[in-house]
PDB file of C-alpha atoms in Angstrom:
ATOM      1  CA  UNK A   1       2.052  63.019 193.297  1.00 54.00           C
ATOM      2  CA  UNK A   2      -0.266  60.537 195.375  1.00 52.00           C
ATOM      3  CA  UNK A   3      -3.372  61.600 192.431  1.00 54.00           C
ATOM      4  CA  UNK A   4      -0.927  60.454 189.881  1.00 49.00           C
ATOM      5  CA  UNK A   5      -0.626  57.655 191.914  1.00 49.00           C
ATOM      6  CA  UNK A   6      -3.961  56.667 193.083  1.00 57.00           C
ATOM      7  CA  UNK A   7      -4.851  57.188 189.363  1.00 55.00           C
ATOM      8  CA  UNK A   8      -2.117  55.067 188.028  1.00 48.00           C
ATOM      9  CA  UNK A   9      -3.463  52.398 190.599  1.00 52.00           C
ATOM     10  CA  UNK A  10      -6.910  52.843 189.501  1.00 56.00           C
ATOM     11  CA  UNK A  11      -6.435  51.727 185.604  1.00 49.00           C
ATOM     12  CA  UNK A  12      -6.446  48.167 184.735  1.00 53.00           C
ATOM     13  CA  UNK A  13      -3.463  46.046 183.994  1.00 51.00           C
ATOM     14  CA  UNK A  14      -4.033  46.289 180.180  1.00 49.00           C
ATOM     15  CA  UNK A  15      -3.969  50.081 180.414  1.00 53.00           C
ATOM     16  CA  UNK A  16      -1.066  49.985 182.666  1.00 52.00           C
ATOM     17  CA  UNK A  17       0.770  47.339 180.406  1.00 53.00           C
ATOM     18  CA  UNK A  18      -0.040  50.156 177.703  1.00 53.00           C
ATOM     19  CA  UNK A  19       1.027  52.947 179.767  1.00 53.00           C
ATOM     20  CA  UNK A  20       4.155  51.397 180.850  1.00 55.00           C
ATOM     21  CA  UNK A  21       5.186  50.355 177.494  1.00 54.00           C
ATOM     22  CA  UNK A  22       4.390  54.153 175.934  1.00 56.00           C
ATOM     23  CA  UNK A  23       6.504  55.533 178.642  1.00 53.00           C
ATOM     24  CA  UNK A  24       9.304  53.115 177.513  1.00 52.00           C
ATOM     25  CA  UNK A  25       8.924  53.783 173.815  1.00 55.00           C
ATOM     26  CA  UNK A  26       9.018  57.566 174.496  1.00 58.00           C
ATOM     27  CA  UNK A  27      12.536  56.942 176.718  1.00 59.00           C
ATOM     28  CA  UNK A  28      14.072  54.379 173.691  1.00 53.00           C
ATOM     29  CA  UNK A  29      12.882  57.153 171.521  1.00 58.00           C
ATOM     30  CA  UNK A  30      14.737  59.677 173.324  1.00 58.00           C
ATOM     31  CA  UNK A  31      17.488  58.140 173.826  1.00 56.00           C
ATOM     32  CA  UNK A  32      17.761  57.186 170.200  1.00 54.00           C
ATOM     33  CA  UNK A  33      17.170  60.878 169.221  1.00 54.00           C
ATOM     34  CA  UNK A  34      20.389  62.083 171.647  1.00 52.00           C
ATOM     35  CA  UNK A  35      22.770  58.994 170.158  1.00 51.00           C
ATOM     36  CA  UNK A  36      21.993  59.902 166.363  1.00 50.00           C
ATOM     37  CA  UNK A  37      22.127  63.157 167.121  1.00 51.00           C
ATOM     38  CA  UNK A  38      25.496  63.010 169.094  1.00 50.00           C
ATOM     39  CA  UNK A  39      26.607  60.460 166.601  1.00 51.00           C
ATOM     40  CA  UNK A  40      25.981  63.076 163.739  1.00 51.00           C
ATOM     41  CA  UNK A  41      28.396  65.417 165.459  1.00 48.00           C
ATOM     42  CA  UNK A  42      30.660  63.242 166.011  1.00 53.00           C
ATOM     43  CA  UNK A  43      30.721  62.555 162.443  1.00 51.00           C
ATOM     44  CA  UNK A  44      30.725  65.728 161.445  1.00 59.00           C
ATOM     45  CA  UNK A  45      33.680  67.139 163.964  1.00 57.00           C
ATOM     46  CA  UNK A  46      35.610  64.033 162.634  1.00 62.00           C
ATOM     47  CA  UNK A  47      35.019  64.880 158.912  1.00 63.00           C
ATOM     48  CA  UNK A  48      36.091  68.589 159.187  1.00 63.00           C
ATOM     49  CA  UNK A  49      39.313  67.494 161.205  1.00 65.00           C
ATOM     50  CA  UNK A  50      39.923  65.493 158.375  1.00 66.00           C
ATOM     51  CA  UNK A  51      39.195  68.340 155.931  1.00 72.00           C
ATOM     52  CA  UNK A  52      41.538  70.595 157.969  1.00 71.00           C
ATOM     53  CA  UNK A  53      44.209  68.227 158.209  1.00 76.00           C
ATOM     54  CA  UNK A  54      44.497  67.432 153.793  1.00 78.00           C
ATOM     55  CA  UNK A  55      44.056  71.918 154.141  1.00 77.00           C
ATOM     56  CA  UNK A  56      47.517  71.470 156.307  1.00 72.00           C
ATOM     57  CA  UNK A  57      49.267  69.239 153.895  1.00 79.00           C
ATOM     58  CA  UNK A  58      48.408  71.096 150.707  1.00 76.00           C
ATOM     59  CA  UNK A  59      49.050  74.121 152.550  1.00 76.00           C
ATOM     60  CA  UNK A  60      52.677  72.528 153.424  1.00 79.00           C
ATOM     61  CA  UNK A  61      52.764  70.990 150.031  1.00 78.00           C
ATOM     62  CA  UNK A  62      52.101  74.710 148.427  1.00 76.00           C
ATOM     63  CA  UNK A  63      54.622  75.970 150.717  1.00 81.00           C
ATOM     64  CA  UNK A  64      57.565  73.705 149.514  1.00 82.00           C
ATOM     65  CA  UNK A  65      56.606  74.306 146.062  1.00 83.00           C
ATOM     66  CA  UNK A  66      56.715  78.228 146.081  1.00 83.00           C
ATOM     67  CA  UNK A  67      60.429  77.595 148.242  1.00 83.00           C
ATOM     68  CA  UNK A  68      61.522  75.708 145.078  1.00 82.00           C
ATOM     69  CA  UNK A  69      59.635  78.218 142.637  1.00 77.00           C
ATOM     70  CA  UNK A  70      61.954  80.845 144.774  1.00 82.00           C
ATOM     71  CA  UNK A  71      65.635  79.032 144.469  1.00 84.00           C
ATOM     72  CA  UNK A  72      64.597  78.221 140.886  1.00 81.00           C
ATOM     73  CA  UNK A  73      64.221  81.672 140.312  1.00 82.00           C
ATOM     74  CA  UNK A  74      67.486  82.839 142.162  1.00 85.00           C
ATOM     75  CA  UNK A  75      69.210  80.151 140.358  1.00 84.00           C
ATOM     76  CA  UNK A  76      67.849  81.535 137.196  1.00 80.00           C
ATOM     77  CA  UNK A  77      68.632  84.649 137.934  1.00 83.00           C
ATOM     78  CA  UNK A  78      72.445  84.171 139.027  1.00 86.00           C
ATOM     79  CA  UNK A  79      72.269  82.462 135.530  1.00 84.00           C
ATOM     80  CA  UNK A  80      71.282  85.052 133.891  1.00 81.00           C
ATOM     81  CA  UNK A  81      73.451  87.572 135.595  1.00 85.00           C
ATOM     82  CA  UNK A  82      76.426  85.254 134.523  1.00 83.00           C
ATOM     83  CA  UNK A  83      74.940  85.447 130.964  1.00 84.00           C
ATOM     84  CA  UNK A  84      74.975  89.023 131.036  1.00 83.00           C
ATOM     85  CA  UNK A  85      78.440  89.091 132.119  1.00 84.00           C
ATOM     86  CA  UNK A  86      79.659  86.932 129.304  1.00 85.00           C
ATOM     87  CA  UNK A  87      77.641  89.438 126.730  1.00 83.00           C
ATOM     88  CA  UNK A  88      79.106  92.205 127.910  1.00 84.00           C
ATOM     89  CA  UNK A  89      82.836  90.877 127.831  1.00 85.00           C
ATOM     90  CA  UNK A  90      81.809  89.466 124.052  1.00 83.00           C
ATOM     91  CA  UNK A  91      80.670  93.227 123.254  1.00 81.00           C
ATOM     92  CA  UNK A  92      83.794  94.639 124.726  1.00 85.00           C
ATOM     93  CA  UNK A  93      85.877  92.039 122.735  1.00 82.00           C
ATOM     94  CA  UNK A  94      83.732  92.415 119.718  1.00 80.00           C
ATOM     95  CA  UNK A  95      84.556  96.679 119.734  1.00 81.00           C
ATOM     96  CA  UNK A  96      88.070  95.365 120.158  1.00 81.00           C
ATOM     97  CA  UNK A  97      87.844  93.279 117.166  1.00 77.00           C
ATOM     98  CA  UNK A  98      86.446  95.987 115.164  1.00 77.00           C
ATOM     99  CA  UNK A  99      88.896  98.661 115.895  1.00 78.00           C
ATOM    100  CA  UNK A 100      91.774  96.150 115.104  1.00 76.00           C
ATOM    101  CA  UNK A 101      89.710  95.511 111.989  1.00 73.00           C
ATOM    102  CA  UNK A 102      89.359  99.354 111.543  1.00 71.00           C
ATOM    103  CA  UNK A 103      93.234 100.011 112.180  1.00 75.00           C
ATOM    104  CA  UNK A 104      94.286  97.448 109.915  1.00 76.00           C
ATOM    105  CA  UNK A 105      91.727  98.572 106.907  1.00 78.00           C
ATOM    106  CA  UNK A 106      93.856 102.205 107.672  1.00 80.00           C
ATOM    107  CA  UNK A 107      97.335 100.678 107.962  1.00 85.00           C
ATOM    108  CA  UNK A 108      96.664  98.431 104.607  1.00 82.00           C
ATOM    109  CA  UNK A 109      95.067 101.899 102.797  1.00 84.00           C
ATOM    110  CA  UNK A 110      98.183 103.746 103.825  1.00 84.00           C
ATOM    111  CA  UNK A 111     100.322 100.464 103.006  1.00 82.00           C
ATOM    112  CA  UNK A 112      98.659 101.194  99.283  1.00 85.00           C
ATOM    113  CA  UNK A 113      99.129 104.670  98.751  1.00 84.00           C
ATOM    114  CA  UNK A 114     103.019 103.799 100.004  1.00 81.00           C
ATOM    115  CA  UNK A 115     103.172 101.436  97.339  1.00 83.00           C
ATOM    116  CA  UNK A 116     101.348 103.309  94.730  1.00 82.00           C
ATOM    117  CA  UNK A 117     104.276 106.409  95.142  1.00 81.00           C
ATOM    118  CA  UNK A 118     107.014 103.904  95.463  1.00 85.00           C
ATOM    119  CA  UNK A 119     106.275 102.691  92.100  1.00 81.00           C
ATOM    120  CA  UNK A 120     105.589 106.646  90.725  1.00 81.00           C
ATOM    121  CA  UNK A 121     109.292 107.399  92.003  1.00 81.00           C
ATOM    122  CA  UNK A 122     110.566 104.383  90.705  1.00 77.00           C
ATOM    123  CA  UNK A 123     108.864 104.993  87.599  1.00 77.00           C
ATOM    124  CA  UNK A 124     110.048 108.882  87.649  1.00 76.00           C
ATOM    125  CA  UNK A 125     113.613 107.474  88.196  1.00 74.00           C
ATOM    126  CA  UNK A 126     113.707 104.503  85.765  1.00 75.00           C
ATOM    127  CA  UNK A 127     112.723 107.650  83.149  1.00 77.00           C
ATOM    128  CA  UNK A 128     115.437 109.872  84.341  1.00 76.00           C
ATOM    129  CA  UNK A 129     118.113 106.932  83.963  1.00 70.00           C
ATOM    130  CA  UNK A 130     116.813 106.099  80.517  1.00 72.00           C
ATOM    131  CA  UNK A 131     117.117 110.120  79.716  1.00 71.00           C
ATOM    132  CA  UNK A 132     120.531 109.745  81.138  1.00 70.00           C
ATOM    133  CA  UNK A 133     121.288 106.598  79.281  1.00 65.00           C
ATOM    134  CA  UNK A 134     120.079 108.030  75.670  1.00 67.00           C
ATOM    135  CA  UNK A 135     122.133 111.651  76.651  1.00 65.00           C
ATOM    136  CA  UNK A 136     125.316 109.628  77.265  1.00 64.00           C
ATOM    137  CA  UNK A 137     124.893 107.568  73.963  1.00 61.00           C
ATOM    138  CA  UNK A 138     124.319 110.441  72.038  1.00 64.00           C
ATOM    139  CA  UNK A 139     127.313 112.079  73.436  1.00 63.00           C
ATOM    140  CA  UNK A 140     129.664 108.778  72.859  1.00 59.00           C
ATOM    141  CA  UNK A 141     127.939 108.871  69.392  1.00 55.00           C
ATOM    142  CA  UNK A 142     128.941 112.696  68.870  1.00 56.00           C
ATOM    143  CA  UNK A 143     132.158 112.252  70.589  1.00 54.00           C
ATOM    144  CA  UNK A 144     133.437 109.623  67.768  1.00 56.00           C
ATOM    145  CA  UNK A 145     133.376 112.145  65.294  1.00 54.00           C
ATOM    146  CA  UNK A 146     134.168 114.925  67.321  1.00 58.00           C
ATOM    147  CA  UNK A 147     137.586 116.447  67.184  1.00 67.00           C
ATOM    148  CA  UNK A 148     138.998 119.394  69.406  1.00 68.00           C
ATOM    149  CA  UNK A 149     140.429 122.612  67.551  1.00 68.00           C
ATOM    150  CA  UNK A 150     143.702 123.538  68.637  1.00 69.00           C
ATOM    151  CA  UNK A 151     142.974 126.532  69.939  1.00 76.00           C
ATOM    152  CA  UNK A 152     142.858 127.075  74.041  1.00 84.00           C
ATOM    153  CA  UNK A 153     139.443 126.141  75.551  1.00 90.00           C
ATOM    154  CA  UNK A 154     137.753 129.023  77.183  1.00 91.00           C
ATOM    155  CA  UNK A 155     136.282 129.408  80.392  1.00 94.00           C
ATOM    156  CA  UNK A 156     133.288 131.463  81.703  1.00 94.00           C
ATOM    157  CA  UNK A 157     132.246 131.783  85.260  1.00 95.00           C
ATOM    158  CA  UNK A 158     128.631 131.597  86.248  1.00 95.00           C
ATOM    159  CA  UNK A 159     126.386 133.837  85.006  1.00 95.00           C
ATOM    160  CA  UNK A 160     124.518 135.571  81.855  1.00 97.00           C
ATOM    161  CA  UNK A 161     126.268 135.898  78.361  1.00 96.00           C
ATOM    162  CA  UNK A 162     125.375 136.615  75.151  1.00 96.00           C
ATOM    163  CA  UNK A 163     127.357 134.574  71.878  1.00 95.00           C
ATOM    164  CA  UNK A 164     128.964 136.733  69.824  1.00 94.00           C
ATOM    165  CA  UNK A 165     129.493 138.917  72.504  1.00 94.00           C
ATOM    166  CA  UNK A 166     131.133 136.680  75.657  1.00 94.00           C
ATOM    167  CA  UNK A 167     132.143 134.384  73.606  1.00 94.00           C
ATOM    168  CA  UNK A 168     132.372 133.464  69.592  1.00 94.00           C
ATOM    169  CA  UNK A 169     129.532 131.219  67.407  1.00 95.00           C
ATOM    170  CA  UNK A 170     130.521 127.820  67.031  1.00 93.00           C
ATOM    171  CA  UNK A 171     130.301 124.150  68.090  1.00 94.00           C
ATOM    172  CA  UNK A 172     131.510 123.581  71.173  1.00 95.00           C
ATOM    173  CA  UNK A 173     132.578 120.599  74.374  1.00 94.00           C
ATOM    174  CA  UNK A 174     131.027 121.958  77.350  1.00 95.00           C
ATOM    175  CA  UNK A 175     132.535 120.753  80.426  1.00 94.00           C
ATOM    176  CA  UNK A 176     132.129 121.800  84.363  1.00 94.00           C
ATOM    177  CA  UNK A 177     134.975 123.350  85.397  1.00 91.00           C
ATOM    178  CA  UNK A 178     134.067 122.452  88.940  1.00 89.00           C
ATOM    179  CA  UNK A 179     131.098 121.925  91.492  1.00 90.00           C
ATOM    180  CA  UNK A 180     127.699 121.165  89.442  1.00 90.00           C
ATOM    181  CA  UNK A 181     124.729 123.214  88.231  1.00 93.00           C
ATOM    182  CA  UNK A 182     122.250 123.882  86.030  1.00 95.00           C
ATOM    183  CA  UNK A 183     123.046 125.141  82.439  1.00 97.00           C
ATOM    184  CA  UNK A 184     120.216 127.047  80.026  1.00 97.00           C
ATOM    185  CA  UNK A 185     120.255 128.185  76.798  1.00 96.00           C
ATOM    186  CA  UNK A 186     117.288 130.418  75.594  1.00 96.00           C
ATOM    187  CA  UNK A 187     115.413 129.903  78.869  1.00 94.00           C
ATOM    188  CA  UNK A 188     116.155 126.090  78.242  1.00 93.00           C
ATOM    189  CA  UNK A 189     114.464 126.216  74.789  1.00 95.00           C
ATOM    190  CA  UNK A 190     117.880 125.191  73.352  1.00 95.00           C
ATOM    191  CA  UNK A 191     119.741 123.303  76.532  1.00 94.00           C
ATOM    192  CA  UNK A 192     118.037 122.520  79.681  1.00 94.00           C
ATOM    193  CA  UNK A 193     121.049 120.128  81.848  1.00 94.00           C
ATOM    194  CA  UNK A 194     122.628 119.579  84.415  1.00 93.00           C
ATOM    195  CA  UNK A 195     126.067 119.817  84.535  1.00 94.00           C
ATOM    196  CA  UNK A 196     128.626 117.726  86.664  1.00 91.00           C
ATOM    197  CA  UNK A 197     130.914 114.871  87.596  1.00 84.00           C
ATOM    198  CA  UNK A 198     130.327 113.485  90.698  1.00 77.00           C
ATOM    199  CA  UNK A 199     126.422 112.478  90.387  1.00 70.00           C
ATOM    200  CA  UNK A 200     125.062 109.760  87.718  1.00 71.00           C
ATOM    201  CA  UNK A 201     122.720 112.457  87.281  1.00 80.00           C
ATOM    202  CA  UNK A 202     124.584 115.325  86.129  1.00 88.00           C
ATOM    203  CA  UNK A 203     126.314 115.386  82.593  1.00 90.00           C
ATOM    204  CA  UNK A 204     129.924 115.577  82.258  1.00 90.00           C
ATOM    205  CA  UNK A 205     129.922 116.752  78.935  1.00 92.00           C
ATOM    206  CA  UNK A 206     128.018 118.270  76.227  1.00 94.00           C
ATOM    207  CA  UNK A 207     128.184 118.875  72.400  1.00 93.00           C
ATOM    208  CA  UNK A 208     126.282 122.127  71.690  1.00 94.00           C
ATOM    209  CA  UNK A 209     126.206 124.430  68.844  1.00 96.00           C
ATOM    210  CA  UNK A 210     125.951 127.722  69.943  1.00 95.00           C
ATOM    211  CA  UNK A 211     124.801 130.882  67.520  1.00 95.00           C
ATOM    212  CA  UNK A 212     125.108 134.724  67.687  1.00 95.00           C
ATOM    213  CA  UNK A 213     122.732 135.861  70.051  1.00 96.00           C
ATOM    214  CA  UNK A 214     122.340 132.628  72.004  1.00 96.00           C
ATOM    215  CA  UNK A 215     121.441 133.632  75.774  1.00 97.00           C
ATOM    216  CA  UNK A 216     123.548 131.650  78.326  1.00 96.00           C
ATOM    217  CA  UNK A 217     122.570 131.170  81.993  1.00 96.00           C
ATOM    218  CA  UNK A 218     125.205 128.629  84.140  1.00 95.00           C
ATOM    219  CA  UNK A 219     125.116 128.634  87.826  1.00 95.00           C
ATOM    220  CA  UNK A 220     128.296 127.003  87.459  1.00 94.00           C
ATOM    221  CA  UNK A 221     132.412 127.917  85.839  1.00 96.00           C
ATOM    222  CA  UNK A 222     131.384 126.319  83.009  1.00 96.00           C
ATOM    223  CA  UNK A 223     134.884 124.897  80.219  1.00 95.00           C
ATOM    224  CA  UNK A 224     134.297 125.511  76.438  1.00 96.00           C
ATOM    225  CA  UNK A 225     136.162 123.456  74.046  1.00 93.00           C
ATOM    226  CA  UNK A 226     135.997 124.258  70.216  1.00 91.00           C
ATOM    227  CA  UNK A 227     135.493 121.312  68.355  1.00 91.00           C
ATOM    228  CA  UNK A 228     135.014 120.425  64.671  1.00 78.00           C
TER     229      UNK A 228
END
């Protein structure tokens, strides 16, 4: 320390001027090196807390966005549950719909069909009361010129007879003696009716000519009155 000294004391004033000033540069120059460099971190520090805090609020901002994302969702999805709901209680009313549809298509076919033999029958019986009709016209026509014999009408129970045999050849009233039933001549080749009074459908009366060997069949008493 007391070289350093001596030699210090031993330069001139220019070189200690010199000196003095190099020391001082090399202490600015230090101290200039230490502020930029703590200024630089300073800087630095400052610009990543800034960084970090914009990181925070997008961060947040994400955060409320994917919380709205979520109860949009939910929302959607309790609207499309309610959706569903309504399709399914369309679908059940729709397979309603379509077997009312499909009931209705079978009660109108059956309806039809109802129809269809309601007109048959009526047609069937408007044919039977026109056969009825023309039988009792013929037999007012036939009973104009018709004129009883004096003899006793004759009777025959139900059964089978033969003409000329049961009873004689001739022309003859045929009456029901009582009740109603079917009368036949030849297995109906001759006289296929229906003897009897208290139906529109059975025949009173009936002009017939009958010949030897005739077959009779009468599931009824049936009255035989000779006429001319």
């Amino acid at each position: 320390m007391n070289q350093l000294k001596e030699r210090f004391q031993s330069l001139s004033k220019k070189e200690r001027i010199i000196g003095g000033s190099a020391v001082v540069l090399l202490i600015v120059i230090g101290l200039l090196s230490y502020s930029a460099g703590h200024g630089n971190a300073t800087v630095e520090l400052s610009d990543k807390k800034v960084e970090f805090e914009e990181m925070d609020r997008e961060l947040l901002s994400v955060r409320v966005q994917i919380k709205e994302a979520n109860e949009e969702l939910e929302q959607v999805n309790k609207q499309l549950a309610d959706e569903k709901g309504k399709l399914d209680k369309l679908s059940q009313k729709h397979e309603e719909v379509l077997a009312l549809v499909s009931d209705k298509e079978s009660i109108e076919n059956d309806k039809n069909e109802l129809v269809k033999e309601i007109v048959q029958q009526e047609e069937s019986l408007a044919a039977i009361m026109q056969k009825i009709s023309d039988s009792e016209s013929k037999l007012d026509q036939l009973n104009e010129g018709i004129v009883e014999k004096e003899e006793q009408p004759r009777t025959l129970p139900a059964g089978y007879f033969t003409v000329g045999e049961d009873i004689e050849e001739g022309r003859y009233k045929i009456e029901p003696s009582s009740g109603s039933g079917n009368y036949f001549v030849n297995d109906g080749r001759k006289a296929n009716i229906i003897l009897g009074r208290d139906d529109s459908f059975y025949l009173s009366e009936f002009i017939i000519y009958l010949s030897t060997g005739d077959q009779i069949q009468a599931t009824l008493p049936v009255k035989y009155t000779g006429v001319e």
